[in-house]
PDB file of N, CA, C and O and ligand atoms in Angstrom:
ATOM      1  N   MET R  23       5.339  -9.616   0.823  1.00  0.00           N
ATOM      2  CA  MET R  23       4.380  -8.781   0.195  1.00  0.00           C
ATOM      3  C   MET R  23       5.063  -7.481  -0.337  1.00  0.00           C
ATOM      4  O   MET R  23       6.144  -7.104   0.119  1.00  0.00           O
ATOM      5  N   LYS R  24       4.412  -6.855  -1.264  1.00  0.00           N
ATOM      6  CA  LYS R  24       5.032  -5.593  -1.887  1.00  0.00           C
ATOM      7  C   LYS R  24       4.282  -4.351  -1.466  1.00  0.00           C
ATOM      8  O   LYS R  24       3.051  -4.299  -1.399  1.00  0.00           O
ATOM      9  N   ASP R  25       5.115  -3.365  -1.254  1.00  0.00           N
ATOM     10  CA  ASP R  25       4.554  -2.032  -1.034  1.00  0.00           C
ATOM     11  C   ASP R  25       3.786  -1.544  -2.254  1.00  0.00           C
ATOM     12  O   ASP R  25       4.423  -1.450  -3.326  1.00  0.00           O
ATOM     13  N   PRO R  26       2.524  -1.281  -2.172  1.00  0.00           N
ATOM     14  CA  PRO R  26       1.758  -0.908  -3.393  1.00  0.00           C
ATOM     15  C   PRO R  26       2.118   0.542  -3.952  1.00  0.00           C
ATOM     16  O   PRO R  26       1.850   0.881  -5.072  1.00  0.00           O
ATOM     17  N   VAL R  27       2.797   1.314  -3.122  1.00  0.00           N
ATOM     18  CA  VAL R  27       3.166   2.666  -3.492  1.00  0.00           C
ATOM     19  C   VAL R  27       4.454   2.693  -4.297  1.00  0.00           C
ATOM     20  O   VAL R  27       4.500   3.167  -5.415  1.00  0.00           O
ATOM     21  N   CYS R  28       5.495   2.157  -3.634  1.00  0.00           N
ATOM     22  CA  CYS R  28       6.853   2.203  -4.353  1.00  0.00           C
ATOM     23  C   CYS R  28       7.251   0.904  -4.981  1.00  0.00           C
ATOM     24  O   CYS R  28       8.234   0.874  -5.740  1.00  0.00           O
ATOM     25  N   GLY R  29       6.534  -0.177  -4.672  1.00  0.00           N
ATOM     26  CA  GLY R  29       6.881  -1.465  -5.276  1.00  0.00           C
ATOM     27  C   GLY R  29       8.006  -2.236  -4.582  1.00  0.00           C
ATOM     28  O   GLY R  29       8.402  -3.302  -5.055  1.00  0.00           O
ATOM     29  N   GLU R  30       8.477  -1.712  -3.496  1.00  0.00           N
ATOM     30  CA  GLU R  30       9.571  -2.409  -2.719  1.00  0.00           C
ATOM     31  C   GLU R  30       9.031  -3.611  -1.998  1.00  0.00           C
ATOM     32  O   GLU R  30       7.838  -3.597  -1.568  1.00  0.00           O
ATOM     33  N   GLU R  31       9.837  -4.594  -1.867  1.00  0.00           N
ATOM     34  CA  GLU R  31       9.496  -5.787  -1.070  1.00  0.00           C
ATOM     35  C   GLU R  31       9.422  -5.341   0.408  1.00  0.00           C
ATOM     36  O   GLU R  31      10.385  -4.661   0.903  1.00  0.00           O
ATOM     37  N   VAL R  32       8.354  -5.675   1.122  1.00  0.00           N
ATOM     38  CA  VAL R  32       8.245  -5.330   2.489  1.00  0.00           C
ATOM     39  C   VAL R  32       8.368  -6.549   3.402  1.00  0.00           C
ATOM     40  O   VAL R  32       7.650  -7.507   3.196  1.00  0.00           O
ATOM     41  N   ASN R  33       9.301  -6.458   4.341  1.00  0.00           N
ATOM     42  CA  ASN R  33       9.593  -7.666   5.190  1.00  0.00           C
ATOM     43  C   ASN R  33       9.137  -7.391   6.678  1.00  0.00           C
ATOM     44  O   ASN R  33       9.526  -8.076   7.526  1.00  0.00           O
ATOM     45  N   ASN R  34       8.373  -6.388   6.810  1.00  0.00           N
ATOM     46  CA  ASN R  34       7.812  -6.181   8.187  1.00  0.00           C
ATOM     47  C   ASN R  34       6.337  -5.850   8.080  1.00  0.00           C
ATOM     48  O   ASN R  34       5.772  -5.579   7.039  1.00  0.00           O
ATOM     49  N   THR R  35       5.695  -5.866   9.253  1.00  0.00           N
ATOM     50  CA  THR R  35       4.279  -5.621   9.271  1.00  0.00           C
ATOM     51  C   THR R  35       3.982  -4.411  10.140  1.00  0.00           C
ATOM     52  O   THR R  35       2.874  -4.234  10.654  1.00  0.00           O
ATOM     53  N   THR R  36       4.952  -3.548  10.237  1.00  0.00           N
ATOM     54  CA  THR R  36       4.849  -2.333  11.136  1.00  0.00           C
ATOM     55  C   THR R  36       3.793  -1.358  10.494  1.00  0.00           C
ATOM     56  O   THR R  36       2.945  -0.857  11.214  1.00  0.00           O
ATOM     57  N   TYR R  37       3.961  -1.128   9.171  1.00  0.00           N
ATOM     58  CA  TYR R  37       3.061  -0.178   8.523  1.00  0.00           C
ATOM     59  C   TYR R  37       2.074  -0.881   7.697  1.00  0.00           C
ATOM     60  O   TYR R  37       2.336  -1.380   6.639  1.00  0.00           O
ATOM     61  N   LYS R  38       0.866  -0.952   8.201  1.00  0.00           N
ATOM     62  CA  LYS R  38      -0.206  -1.618   7.446  1.00  0.00           C
ATOM     63  C   LYS R  38      -1.476  -0.845   7.553  1.00  0.00           C
ATOM     64  O   LYS R  38      -1.678  -0.056   8.453  1.00  0.00           O
ATOM     65  N   TYR R  39      -2.268  -1.019   6.463  1.00  0.00           N
ATOM     66  CA  TYR R  39      -3.521  -0.239   6.353  1.00  0.00           C
ATOM     67  C   TYR R  39      -4.488  -1.115   5.601  1.00  0.00           C
ATOM     68  O   TYR R  39      -4.193  -1.693   4.601  1.00  0.00           O
ATOM     69  N   THR R  40      -5.702  -1.199   6.182  1.00  0.00           N
ATOM     70  CA  THR R  40      -6.738  -2.035   5.573  1.00  0.00           C
ATOM     71  C   THR R  40      -7.699  -1.134   4.797  1.00  0.00           C
ATOM     72  O   THR R  40      -8.266  -0.144   5.339  1.00  0.00           O
ATOM     73  N   TYR R  41      -7.865  -1.486   3.546  1.00  0.00           N
ATOM     74  CA  TYR R  41      -8.728  -0.713   2.686  1.00  0.00           C
ATOM     75  C   TYR R  41      -9.609  -1.666   1.886  1.00  0.00           C
ATOM     76  O   TYR R  41      -9.108  -2.568   1.218  1.00  0.00           O
ATOM     77  N   LYS R  42     -10.925  -1.483   1.995  1.00  0.00           N
ATOM     78  CA  LYS R  42     -11.879  -2.359   1.331  1.00  0.00           C
ATOM     79  C   LYS R  42     -11.637  -3.860   1.638  1.00  0.00           C
ATOM     80  O   LYS R  42     -11.510  -4.657   0.757  1.00  0.00           O
ATOM     81  N   SER R  43     -11.403  -4.106   2.916  1.00  0.00           N
ATOM     82  CA  SER R  43     -11.172  -5.489   3.418  1.00  0.00           C
ATOM     83  C   SER R  43      -9.886  -6.118   3.021  1.00  0.00           C
ATOM     84  O   SER R  43      -9.718  -7.335   3.172  1.00  0.00           O
ATOM     85  N   VAL R  44      -8.984  -5.409   2.422  1.00  0.00           N
ATOM     86  CA  VAL R  44      -7.684  -5.937   2.014  1.00  0.00           C
ATOM     87  C   VAL R  44      -6.576  -5.147   2.757  1.00  0.00           C
ATOM     88  O   VAL R  44      -6.653  -3.901   2.843  1.00  0.00           O
ATOM     89  N   THR R  45      -5.696  -5.873   3.415  1.00  0.00           N
ATOM     90  CA  THR R  45      -4.634  -5.203   4.156  1.00  0.00           C
ATOM     91  C   THR R  45      -3.364  -5.086   3.295  1.00  0.00           C
ATOM     92  O   THR R  45      -2.935  -6.033   2.700  1.00  0.00           O
ATOM     93  N   TYR R  46      -2.871  -3.849   3.276  1.00  0.00           N
ATOM     94  CA  TYR R  46      -1.686  -3.484   2.486  1.00  0.00           C
ATOM     95  C   TYR R  46      -0.595  -3.191   3.473  1.00  0.00           C
ATOM     96  O   TYR R  46      -0.776  -2.637   4.550  1.00  0.00           O
ATOM     97  N   TYR R  47       0.669  -3.571   3.066  1.00  0.00           N
ATOM     98  CA  TYR R  47       1.845  -3.305   3.897  1.00  0.00           C
ATOM     99  C   TYR R  47       2.744  -2.331   3.148  1.00  0.00           C
ATOM    100  O   TYR R  47       2.925  -2.386   1.948  1.00  0.00           O
ATOM    101  N   PHE R  48       3.434  -1.510   4.009  1.00  0.00           N
ATOM    102  CA  PHE R  48       4.229  -0.458   3.399  1.00  0.00           C
ATOM    103  C   PHE R  48       5.665  -0.437   4.033  1.00  0.00           C
ATOM    104  O   PHE R  48       5.834  -0.901   5.156  1.00  0.00           O
ATOM    105  N   CYS R  49       6.617   0.057   3.290  1.00  0.00           N
ATOM    106  CA  CYS R  49       7.996   0.084   3.749  1.00  0.00           C
ATOM    107  C   CYS R  49       8.223   1.228   4.714  1.00  0.00           C
ATOM    108  O   CYS R  49       9.178   1.140   5.481  1.00  0.00           O
ATOM    109  N   SER R  50       7.412   2.221   4.648  1.00  0.00           N
ATOM    110  CA  SER R  50       7.636   3.369   5.483  1.00  0.00           C
ATOM    111  C   SER R  50       6.339   4.121   5.723  1.00  0.00           C
ATOM    112  O   SER R  50       5.371   3.986   5.045  1.00  0.00           O
ATOM    113  N   PRO R  51       6.303   4.988   6.768  1.00  0.00           N
ATOM    114  CA  PRO R  51       5.121   5.799   7.036  1.00  0.00           C
ATOM    115  C   PRO R  51       4.808   6.729   5.898  1.00  0.00           C
ATOM    116  O   PRO R  51       3.618   7.040   5.718  1.00  0.00           O
ATOM    117  N   MET R  52       5.778   7.151   5.111  1.00  0.00           N
ATOM    118  CA  MET R  52       5.537   8.008   3.970  1.00  0.00           C
ATOM    119  C   MET R  52       4.696   7.315   2.923  1.00  0.00           C
ATOM    120  O   MET R  52       3.765   7.872   2.351  1.00  0.00           O
ATOM    121  N   CYS R  53       5.077   6.097   2.646  1.00  0.00           N
ATOM    122  CA  CYS R  53       4.302   5.346   1.616  1.00  0.00           C
ATOM    123  C   CYS R  53       2.905   5.087   2.124  1.00  0.00           C
ATOM    124  O   CYS R  53       1.895   5.196   1.343  1.00  0.00           O
ATOM    125  N   MET R  54       2.751   4.761   3.391  1.00  0.00           N
ATOM    126  CA  MET R  54       1.464   4.558   3.909  1.00  0.00           C
ATOM    127  C   MET R  54       0.555   5.830   3.852  1.00  0.00           C
ATOM    128  O   MET R  54      -0.592   5.764   3.453  1.00  0.00           O
ATOM    129  N   ALA R  55       1.153   6.994   4.141  1.00  0.00           N
ATOM    130  CA  ALA R  55       0.446   8.263   4.016  1.00  0.00           C
ATOM    131  C   ALA R  55       0.037   8.500   2.641  1.00  0.00           C
ATOM    132  O   ALA R  55      -1.072   8.928   2.328  1.00  0.00           O
ATOM    133  N   GLU R  56       0.921   8.201   1.675  1.00  0.00           N
ATOM    134  CA  GLU R  56       0.669   8.386   0.257  1.00  0.00           C
ATOM    135  C   GLU R  56      -0.503   7.529  -0.197  1.00  0.00           C
ATOM    136  O   GLU R  56      -1.399   7.980  -0.922  1.00  0.00           O
ATOM    137  N   PHE R  57      -0.502   6.259   0.283  1.00  0.00           N
ATOM    138  CA  PHE R  57      -1.553   5.374  -0.066  1.00  0.00           C
ATOM    139  C   PHE R  57      -2.908   5.888   0.455  1.00  0.00           C
ATOM    140  O   PHE R  57      -3.930   5.826  -0.270  1.00  0.00           O
ATOM    141  N   LYS R  58      -2.917   6.377   1.642  1.00  0.00           N
ATOM    142  CA  LYS R  58      -4.152   6.886   2.262  1.00  0.00           C
ATOM    143  C   LYS R  58      -4.720   8.072   1.560  1.00  0.00           C
ATOM    144  O   LYS R  58      -5.962   8.340   1.561  1.00  0.00           O
ATOM    145  N   LYS R  59      -3.855   8.887   0.970  1.00  0.00           N
ATOM    146  CA  LYS R  59      -4.340  10.042   0.211  1.00  0.00           C
ATOM    147  C   LYS R  59      -5.135   9.640  -1.017  1.00  0.00           C
ATOM    148  O   LYS R  59      -6.075  10.365  -1.407  1.00  0.00           O
ATOM    149  N   ASN R  60      -4.706   8.540  -1.681  1.00  0.00           N
ATOM    150  CA  ASN R  60      -5.375   8.155  -2.925  1.00  0.00           C
ATOM    151  C   ASN R  60      -5.327   6.637  -3.092  1.00  0.00           C
ATOM    152  O   ASN R  60      -4.614   6.133  -3.959  1.00  0.00           O
ATOM    153  N   PRO R  61      -6.043   5.924  -2.233  1.00  0.00           N
ATOM    154  CA  PRO R  61      -5.904   4.442  -2.247  1.00  0.00           C
ATOM    155  C   PRO R  61      -6.355   3.836  -3.602  1.00  0.00           C
ATOM    156  O   PRO R  61      -5.679   2.846  -4.016  1.00  0.00           O
ATOM    157  N   ASP R  62      -7.350   4.351  -4.179  1.00  0.00           N
ATOM    158  CA  ASP R  62      -7.843   3.789  -5.414  1.00  0.00           C
ATOM    159  C   ASP R  62      -6.764   3.738  -6.532  1.00  0.00           C
ATOM    160  O   ASP R  62      -6.730   2.796  -7.322  1.00  0.00           O
ATOM    161  N   LYS R  63      -5.934   4.774  -6.518  1.00  0.00           N
ATOM    162  CA  LYS R  63      -4.845   4.818  -7.539  1.00  0.00           C
ATOM    163  C   LYS R  63      -3.915   3.657  -7.401  1.00  0.00           C
ATOM    164  O   LYS R  63      -3.557   3.041  -8.428  1.00  0.00           O
ATOM    165  N   TYR R  64      -3.568   3.297  -6.151  1.00  0.00           N
ATOM    166  CA  TYR R  64      -2.617   2.277  -5.954  1.00  0.00           C
ATOM    167  C   TYR R  64      -3.228   0.861  -6.028  1.00  0.00           C
ATOM    168  O   TYR R  64      -2.607  -0.038  -6.493  1.00  0.00           O
ATOM    169  N   VAL R  65      -4.459   0.743  -5.597  1.00  0.00           N
ATOM    170  CA  VAL R  65      -5.187  -0.491  -5.745  1.00  0.00           C
ATOM    171  C   VAL R  65      -5.308  -0.896  -7.180  1.00  0.00           C
ATOM    172  O   VAL R  65      -5.096  -2.039  -7.574  1.00  0.00           O
ATOM    173  N   LYS R  66      -5.558   0.089  -8.005  1.00  0.00           N
ATOM    174  CA  LYS R  66      -5.634  -0.134  -9.448  1.00  0.00           C
ATOM    175  C   LYS R  66      -4.342  -0.655 -10.022  1.00  0.00           C
ATOM    176  O   LYS R  66      -4.288  -1.549 -10.836  1.00  0.00           O
ATOM    177  N   ASN R  67      -3.267  -0.004  -9.580  1.00  0.00           N
ATOM    178  CA  ASN R  67      -1.908  -0.481 -10.063  1.00  0.00           C
ATOM    179  C   ASN R  67      -1.639  -1.865  -9.738  1.00  0.00           C
ATOM    180  O   ASN R  67      -1.085  -2.640 -10.556  1.00  0.00           O
ATOM    181  N   ILE R  68      -2.119  -2.367  -8.556  1.00  0.00           N
ATOM    182  CA  ILE R  68      -1.859  -3.752  -8.206  1.00  0.00           C
ATOM    183  C   ILE R  68      -2.679  -4.685  -9.129  1.00  0.00           C
ATOM    184  O   ILE R  68      -2.174  -5.687  -9.590  1.00  0.00           O
ATOM    185  N   LYS R  69      -3.920  -4.350  -9.367  1.00  0.00           N
ATOM    186  CA  LYS R  69      -4.736  -5.212 -10.210  1.00  0.00           C
ATOM    187  C   LYS R  69      -4.210  -5.322 -11.646  1.00  0.00           C
ATOM    188  O   LYS R  69      -4.497  -6.336 -12.288  1.00  0.00           O
ATOM    189  N   GLU R  70      -3.550  -4.318 -12.117  1.00  0.00           N
ATOM    190  CA  GLU R  70      -3.027  -4.377 -13.440  1.00  0.00           C
ATOM    191  C   GLU R  70      -1.873  -5.331 -13.638  1.00  0.00           C
ATOM    192  O   GLU R  70      -1.668  -5.816 -14.753  1.00  0.00           O
ATOM    193  N   LYS R  71      -1.237  -5.734 -12.523  1.00  0.00           N
ATOM    194  CA  LYS R  71      -0.111  -6.616 -12.600  1.00  0.00           C
ATOM    195  C   LYS R  71      -0.500  -8.114 -12.705  1.00  0.00           C
ATOM    196  O   LYS R  71      -1.565  -8.484 -12.507  1.00  0.00           O
TER     197      LYS R  71
HETATM  198 ZN1   ZN N   2       7.434   2.185  -0.010  1.00  0.00          ZN
END
């Protein structure tokens, strides 16, 4: 799966966050914190791809 914030491939499930019934995985706590600040921004980015 890909980190929705930085776009890096994520090979662990340590940092995850569920938003609107979808679970997202992150490469680091920083990316997860960034996502939580503005989830809609990053969810939109994923849908555009
Ligand atoms: Zn990241």
